[in-house]
């Protein structure tokens, strides 16, 4: 529809219709992954998902370069309209097929296999037992633990608010991603070459993102695997603030793009830090993602045309945002370290809804309640 719209009202309507499903896609996908993978498997799987976003910056620029250069006026249609037609057709094709390929939650497979009929009953039980073994509790909401109940729990948890503010600041600091082709144009080349130059940093960032997440899963560490890449972005900003040399600024842009390797683990850490009940985890992911995207909104006003080609003001604002985000991430790390120290005593017993989840975990794993309770006691947050 964007490709055929003729006025501002039509364009605005199309953007709203695009934004509504897009708003729920990433947090929903993250929540779905958290229902299948353990805390030491989730980061790498999420990185593969996030790699799609990073690759879109690379191939989007390359596709745009080719389409804008070769499709102008074809069949009487402007090149920018062809861009929406082609990219939209690919998205629709993938989306329709995904409806039949993506599985339901592991906890719902026993009663309603739906689109995972290729799983045997043993496979479905194993999928649930793996997640239960991860925390010592079944990954299910008990009677009375509604979505509203989960929302209330998430709002009351101070970690959720800190995660939300940290994500807002992070996305403001990384808002250059939406303007990356504009930044490469400041290197002094024509439009086509500028779009081509925008691709390599994102291709490298995709590889680094997956390797970083794989190592984070192997080590169980979160803080440095997230903030370390932001510090690289800060170095990139400092280089770009210091010179207009073409090579130096391109190196700075590469460092800036690599910052997305840390960004891809933010919601992973939310899922790790708020594992049960699932309704609370879902609400926490949604809150952090929705509030965090205010950073993207603010970022759209940071990279002003009148500040080009240096963009010094933009980089200073973004640099300060990443410093704040790093500080909040450190605060979260210290909070989780403190919580881990008190977990052994807190999780020695289980009552109410927690007890029901432990009993369910024991059934799934074929162990006694006391053995499941012992596993629950051994659970620790990743930081």
Coordinates of C-alpha atoms in Angstrom, one line a residue:
X1 CA 0.0 0.0 0.0
X2 CA 2.9 2.4 0.7
X3 CA 4.0 1.9 -2.9
X4 CA 0.7 3.2 -4.3
X5 CA -0.1 6.0 -1.8
X6 CA -0.3 9.5 -3.3
X7 CA -0.5 11.9 -0.3
X8 CA 0.6 12.5 3.2
X9 CA -2.6 11.1 4.8
X10 CA -2.2 7.9 2.9
X11 CA 1.5 7.6 3.8
X12 CA 0.7 8.2 7.5
X13 CA -2.1 5.6 7.4
X14 CA 0.3 3.0 5.9
X15 CA 2.9 3.7 8.5
X16 CA 0.4 3.2 11.3
X17 CA -0.8 -0.1 9.7
X18 CA 2.8 -1.2 9.4
X19 CA 3.7 -0.1 13.0
X20 CA 0.9 -1.9 14.7
X21 CA 2.0 -5.5 13.9
X22 CA 5.6 -4.6 13.9
X23 CA 5.3 -3.3 17.5
X24 CA 4.4 -6.8 18.8
X25 CA 6.7 -8.8 16.5
X26 CA 10.0 -8.6 18.2
X27 CA 8.9 -8.8 21.8
X28 CA 6.5 -11.6 20.9
X29 CA 9.2 -13.5 19.1
X30 CA 11.6 -13.1 22.0
X31 CA 8.9 -14.4 24.4
X32 CA 8.3 -17.4 22.1
X33 CA 12.0 -18.2 22.1
X34 CA 12.1 -18.0 25.9
X35 CA 9.4 -20.7 26.0
X36 CA 11.6 -23.1 24.2
X37 CA 15.2 -22.4 25.1
X38 CA 17.0 -22.4 28.5
X39 CA 18.8 -19.3 29.9
X40 CA 22.1 -20.5 28.5
X41 CA 20.7 -21.2 25.1
X42 CA 18.5 -18.1 24.6
X43 CA 21.1 -15.5 23.7
X44 CA 22.4 -17.3 20.6
X45 CA 19.0 -18.1 19.3
X46 CA 17.8 -14.5 19.9
X47 CA 21.0 -13.3 18.1
X48 CA 20.0 -15.3 15.0
X49 CA 16.6 -13.5 15.1
X50 CA 18.2 -10.1 15.7
X51 CA 20.7 -10.8 12.8
X52 CA 17.7 -10.4 10.5
X53 CA 17.3 -6.8 11.7
X54 CA 21.0 -6.1 11.3
X55 CA 21.1 -7.8 7.9
X56 CA 18.2 -5.7 6.7
X57 CA 20.4 -2.6 7.2
X58 CA 23.0 -4.2 5.0
X59 CA 20.9 -5.8 2.2
X60 CA 18.3 -3.1 2.5
X61 CA 20.9 -0.6 1.5
X62 CA 22.2 -2.9 -1.3
X63 CA 18.7 -3.5 -2.6
X64 CA 17.9 0.2 -2.5
X65 CA 21.1 0.9 -4.4
X66 CA 20.2 -1.5 -7.2
X67 CA 16.5 -0.6 -7.4
X68 CA 17.0 3.1 -7.3
X69 CA 19.7 2.9 -10.0
X70 CA 18.0 0.5 -12.3
X71 CA 14.2 0.6 -11.8
X72 CA 13.4 4.3 -12.2
X73 CA 10.5 4.7 -14.5
X74 CA 10.1 1.0 -15.3
X75 CA 6.5 0.4 -16.4
X76 CA 5.9 4.0 -15.6
X77 CA 6.5 3.5 -11.8
X78 CA 9.0 5.5 -9.7
X79 CA 12.0 3.5 -8.3
X80 CA 11.1 4.2 -4.7
X81 CA 7.7 2.6 -5.3
X82 CA 9.4 -0.4 -6.8
X83 CA 11.4 -0.6 -3.6
X84 CA 8.3 -1.1 -1.4
X85 CA 6.7 -3.5 -3.9
X86 CA 9.6 -5.8 -4.0
X87 CA 10.5 -5.8 -0.3
X88 CA 6.8 -6.1 0.6
X89 CA 6.3 -9.1 -1.6
X90 CA 9.2 -10.9 0.0
X91 CA 7.9 -10.1 3.5
X92 CA 4.4 -11.4 2.7
X93 CA 5.7 -14.6 1.3
X94 CA 7.9 -15.3 4.3
X95 CA 5.1 -14.3 6.7
X96 CA 2.5 -16.6 5.2
X97 CA 4.8 -19.6 5.4
X98 CA 5.9 -18.8 8.9
X99 CA 2.2 -19.2 10.1
X100 CA 2.5 -22.9 9.4
X101 CA 6.1 -23.5 10.5
X102 CA 6.4 -21.7 13.9
X103 CA 5.5 -24.0 16.8
X104 CA 3.3 -23.1 19.8
X105 CA 4.6 -22.9 23.3
X106 CA 6.2 -26.0 24.6
X107 CA 3.8 -26.1 27.6
X108 CA 0.8 -26.3 25.3
X109 CA 2.0 -29.1 23.0
X110 CA 0.7 -32.0 25.1
X111 CA -2.9 -31.0 24.7
X112 CA -2.9 -29.2 21.4
X113 CA 0.0 -30.0 19.1
X114 CA -1.4 -27.7 16.4
X115 CA 1.4 -27.0 13.9
X116 CA 4.0 -29.3 15.6
X117 CA 2.5 -32.6 14.8
X118 CA 5.9 -33.9 13.7
X119 CA 6.9 -33.9 17.4
X120 CA 6.2 -37.2 19.2
X121 CA 4.6 -37.2 22.7
X122 CA 8.1 -37.9 24.1
X123 CA 9.5 -34.9 22.2
X124 CA 6.8 -32.6 23.6
X125 CA 7.4 -33.8 27.1
X126 CA 11.1 -33.3 26.7
X127 CA 10.6 -29.7 25.5
X128 CA 8.7 -28.9 28.7
X129 CA 11.1 -30.8 31.0
X130 CA 14.1 -28.9 29.6
X131 CA 12.6 -25.6 30.5
X132 CA 11.4 -26.8 33.9
X133 CA 14.8 -28.1 34.7
X134 CA 16.3 -24.7 33.9
X135 CA 14.7 -23.1 37.0
X136 CA 13.2 -26.0 39.0
X137 CA 9.7 -24.8 38.1
X138 CA 7.3 -25.6 35.2
X139 CA 7.1 -22.8 32.6
X140 CA 3.3 -22.3 33.0
X141 CA 0.9 -19.9 34.5
X142 CA -1.3 -21.4 37.2
X143 CA -5.0 -20.7 37.7
X144 CA -5.4 -17.1 38.7
X145 CA -2.2 -16.0 37.1
X146 CA -3.8 -14.0 34.3
X147 CA -2.1 -11.6 31.9
X148 CA -3.3 -8.7 34.2
X149 CA -1.7 -10.4 37.2
X150 CA 1.5 -10.8 35.3
X151 CA 1.4 -7.1 34.3
X152 CA 0.9 -6.1 37.9
X153 CA 3.9 -8.2 39.0
X154 CA 6.1 -6.7 36.3
X155 CA 5.1 -3.1 37.2
X156 CA 6.0 -3.7 40.8
X157 CA 9.4 -5.2 40.0
X158 CA 12.0 -2.3 40.0
X159 CA 14.2 -4.2 37.6
X160 CA 11.6 -3.8 34.8
X161 CA 11.6 0.0 35.1
X162 CA 15.4 0.1 35.1
X163 CA 15.5 -2.2 32.1
X164 CA 13.0 0.1 30.3
X165 CA 14.9 3.3 31.0
X166 CA 18.2 1.5 30.0
X167 CA 16.7 0.4 26.7
X168 CA 15.3 3.8 26.0
X169 CA 18.7 5.3 26.5
X170 CA 20.4 2.5 24.5
X171 CA 18.1 2.9 21.5
X172 CA 18.6 6.7 21.6
X173 CA 22.4 6.1 21.6
X174 CA 22.1 3.7 18.7
X175 CA 19.5 5.7 16.7
X176 CA 22.1 6.4 14.0
X177 CA 21.2 3.0 12.5
X178 CA 18.1 4.5 10.9
X179 CA 20.2 7.2 9.3
X180 CA 23.3 5.1 8.4
X181 CA 23.0 5.7 4.6
X182 CA 22.8 9.4 5.3
X183 CA 26.0 9.2 7.4
X184 CA 27.9 7.3 4.6
X185 CA 26.9 10.0 2.2
X186 CA 28.9 12.5 4.3
X187 CA 32.0 10.5 3.1
X188 CA 31.7 12.4 -0.2
X189 CA 30.6 9.7 -2.7
X190 CA 27.6 9.6 -4.9
X191 CA 24.3 8.0 -3.8
X192 CA 24.9 4.5 -5.2
X193 CA 28.4 4.2 -3.7
X194 CA 27.2 5.6 -0.4
X195 CA 24.5 3.0 -0.2
X196 CA 27.0 0.2 -1.1
X197 CA 29.4 1.5 1.6
X198 CA 26.6 1.2 4.2
X199 CA 26.5 -2.6 3.8
X200 CA 29.9 -3.9 5.0
X201 CA 29.6 -2.5 8.6
X202 CA 26.3 -4.3 9.1
X203 CA 27.5 -7.5 7.6
X204 CA 30.4 -7.5 10.1
X205 CA 28.0 -6.6 12.9
X206 CA 25.8 -9.6 12.0
X207 CA 28.7 -12.0 12.4
X208 CA 29.9 -10.3 15.6
X209 CA 26.4 -10.3 17.0
X210 CA 26.1 -14.1 16.7
X211 CA 29.6 -14.8 18.0
X212 CA 29.1 -12.5 20.9
X213 CA 25.8 -14.2 21.9
X214 CA 27.3 -17.6 21.5
X215 CA 30.1 -16.7 23.9
X216 CA 27.6 -15.1 26.3
X217 CA 25.7 -18.4 26.4
X218 CA 28.8 -20.4 26.9
X219 CA 30.0 -18.2 29.8
X220 CA 26.6 -17.2 31.3
X221 CA 27.8 -13.6 31.4
X222 CA 25.7 -10.7 30.3
X223 CA 27.0 -7.3 31.4
X224 CA 30.2 -7.1 29.4
X225 CA 28.8 -8.9 26.4
X226 CA 26.2 -6.0 26.2
X227 CA 28.0 -2.9 27.3
X228 CA 31.4 -3.7 25.8
X229 CA 30.1 -3.1 22.3
X230 CA 28.5 0.2 23.4
X231 CA 31.9 1.4 24.6
X232 CA 33.2 0.6 21.1
X233 CA 30.4 2.9 19.7
X234 CA 31.6 5.6 22.1
X235 CA 35.1 5.2 20.7
X236 CA 33.6 5.5 17.2
X237 CA 31.8 8.7 18.2
X238 CA 35.0 10.2 19.5
X239 CA 36.9 9.4 16.3
X240 CA 34.1 10.9 14.2
X241 CA 34.0 14.0 16.4
X242 CA 37.7 14.4 16.0
X243 CA 38.1 14.3 12.3
X244 CA 36.5 14.5 8.9
X245 CA 39.0 12.2 7.3
X246 CA 37.2 9.7 5.1
X247 CA 39.0 6.6 6.2
X248 CA 38.8 7.5 9.9
X249 CA 35.1 8.3 9.8
X250 CA 34.4 5.0 8.0
X251 CA 36.2 3.1 10.7
X252 CA 34.2 5.0 13.2
X253 CA 31.0 3.9 11.4
X254 CA 32.1 0.3 11.6
X255 CA 32.6 0.6 15.4
X256 CA 29.2 2.3 15.6
X257 CA 27.5 -0.6 13.7
X258 CA 29.1 -3.2 16.0
X259 CA 27.2 -1.6 18.9
X260 CA 24.2 -3.6 17.8
X261 CA 25.9 -6.8 18.9
X262 CA 25.2 -5.7 22.4
X263 CA 21.8 -4.3 21.7
X264 CA 20.5 -7.7 20.5
X265 CA 20.9 -9.2 24.0
X266 CA 18.8 -6.6 25.9
X267 CA 15.5 -8.5 25.9
X268 CA 17.4 -11.8 26.4
X269 CA 18.6 -10.4 29.7
X270 CA 15.1 -9.3 30.6
X271 CA 13.8 -12.9 30.0
X272 CA 16.8 -14.3 32.0
X273 CA 16.2 -11.9 34.9
X274 CA 12.4 -12.4 35.1
X275 CA 11.9 -16.1 34.4
X276 CA 8.7 -17.0 36.3
X277 CA 5.7 -16.8 36.1
X278 CA 5.5 -16.7 32.3
X279 CA 2.8 -14.0 32.4
X280 CA 5.2 -11.7 34.3
X281 CA 8.0 -12.4 31.9
X282 CA 5.7 -11.6 28.9
X283 CA 4.6 -8.4 30.5
X284 CA 8.2 -7.4 31.4
X285 CA 9.4 -8.0 27.8
X286 CA 6.5 -6.0 26.4
X287 CA 7.0 -3.1 28.9
X288 CA 10.7 -2.8 28.3
X289 CA 10.3 -3.0 24.5
X290 CA 7.4 -0.5 24.3
X291 CA 8.9 2.1 26.7
X292 CA 12.4 1.5 25.2
X293 CA 11.2 2.4 21.7
X294 CA 10.7 5.9 23.0
X295 CA 14.5 6.1 22.4
X296 CA 13.9 5.4 18.7
X297 CA 11.3 8.1 18.6
X298 CA 13.6 10.6 20.3
X299 CA 16.5 9.5 18.0
X300 CA 14.5 10.5 15.0
X301 CA 14.9 14.1 16.1
X302 CA 18.6 13.8 17.0
X303 CA 20.1 13.4 13.5
X304 CA 19.0 16.7 12.0
X305 CA 19.9 17.7 8.4
X306 CA 21.1 21.1 9.6
X307 CA 23.8 19.4 11.8
X308 CA 25.3 17.6 8.7
X309 CA 27.8 16.7 7.5
X310 CA 29.7 16.6 10.9
X311 CA 26.7 15.7 13.1
X312 CA 28.7 16.6 16.1
X313 CA 25.6 17.5 18.2
X314 CA 24.0 14.2 17.2
X315 CA 27.0 12.2 18.3
X316 CA 27.4 14.0 21.6
X317 CA 23.7 13.3 22.5
X318 CA 24.1 9.7 21.5
X319 CA 27.3 9.3 23.4
X320 CA 25.8 10.6 26.6
X321 CA 22.8 8.3 26.1
X322 CA 25.1 5.3 25.9
X323 CA 27.0 6.4 29.0
X324 CA 23.7 6.5 30.9
X325 CA 22.6 3.1 29.5
X326 CA 25.9 1.6 30.6
X327 CA 25.5 3.0 34.1
X328 CA 22.0 1.5 34.4
X329 CA 23.2 -1.8 33.1
X330 CA 25.9 -1.9 35.8
X331 CA 23.1 -1.1 38.4
X332 CA 21.1 -4.1 37.1
X333 CA 24.2 -6.3 37.3
X334 CA 24.7 -5.3 41.0
X335 CA 21.0 -5.9 41.8
X336 CA 21.2 -9.4 40.3
X337 CA 24.4 -10.2 42.1
X338 CA 22.7 -9.2 45.4
X339 CA 19.6 -11.3 44.6
X340 CA 21.7 -14.3 43.8
X341 CA 23.2 -14.1 47.3
X342 CA 19.8 -14.4 48.9
X343 CA 18.3 -16.9 46.5
X344 CA 19.5 -20.0 48.3
X345 CA 17.4 -19.3 51.4
X346 CA 14.4 -17.8 49.5
X347 CA 14.0 -20.8 47.2
X348 CA 14.5 -23.5 49.9
X349 CA 10.7 -23.8 50.2
X350 CA 7.8 -23.4 47.8
X351 CA 4.3 -22.3 48.6
X352 CA 1.1 -21.5 46.6
X353 CA 1.6 -21.0 42.9
X354 CA 5.4 -21.6 43.2
X355 CA 4.7 -25.0 44.8
X356 CA 2.3 -26.0 41.9
X357 CA 5.0 -25.2 39.4
X358 CA 7.6 -27.2 41.3
X359 CA 5.2 -30.2 41.5
X360 CA 4.6 -29.9 37.7
X361 CA 8.4 -29.7 37.1
X362 CA 8.8 -32.9 39.2
X363 CA 6.2 -34.7 37.1
X364 CA 7.7 -33.6 33.8
X365 CA 11.2 -34.7 34.8
X366 CA 10.2 -37.9 36.5
X367 CA 11.8 -36.9 39.9
X368 CA 10.5 -36.4 43.4
X369 CA 9.2 -33.1 44.7
X370 CA 12.2 -32.7 47.0
X371 CA 14.6 -33.3 44.1
X372 CA 12.8 -30.7 42.0
X373 CA 12.9 -28.3 45.0
X374 CA 16.7 -28.8 45.2
X375 CA 17.1 -27.9 41.5
X376 CA 14.9 -24.8 42.2
X377 CA 17.2 -23.8 45.0
X378 CA 20.3 -24.0 42.7
X379 CA 18.8 -21.5 40.2
X380 CA 20.9 -18.3 39.7
X381 CA 20.3 -15.2 37.7
X382 CA 22.8 -14.4 34.8
X383 CA 24.6 -11.1 35.0

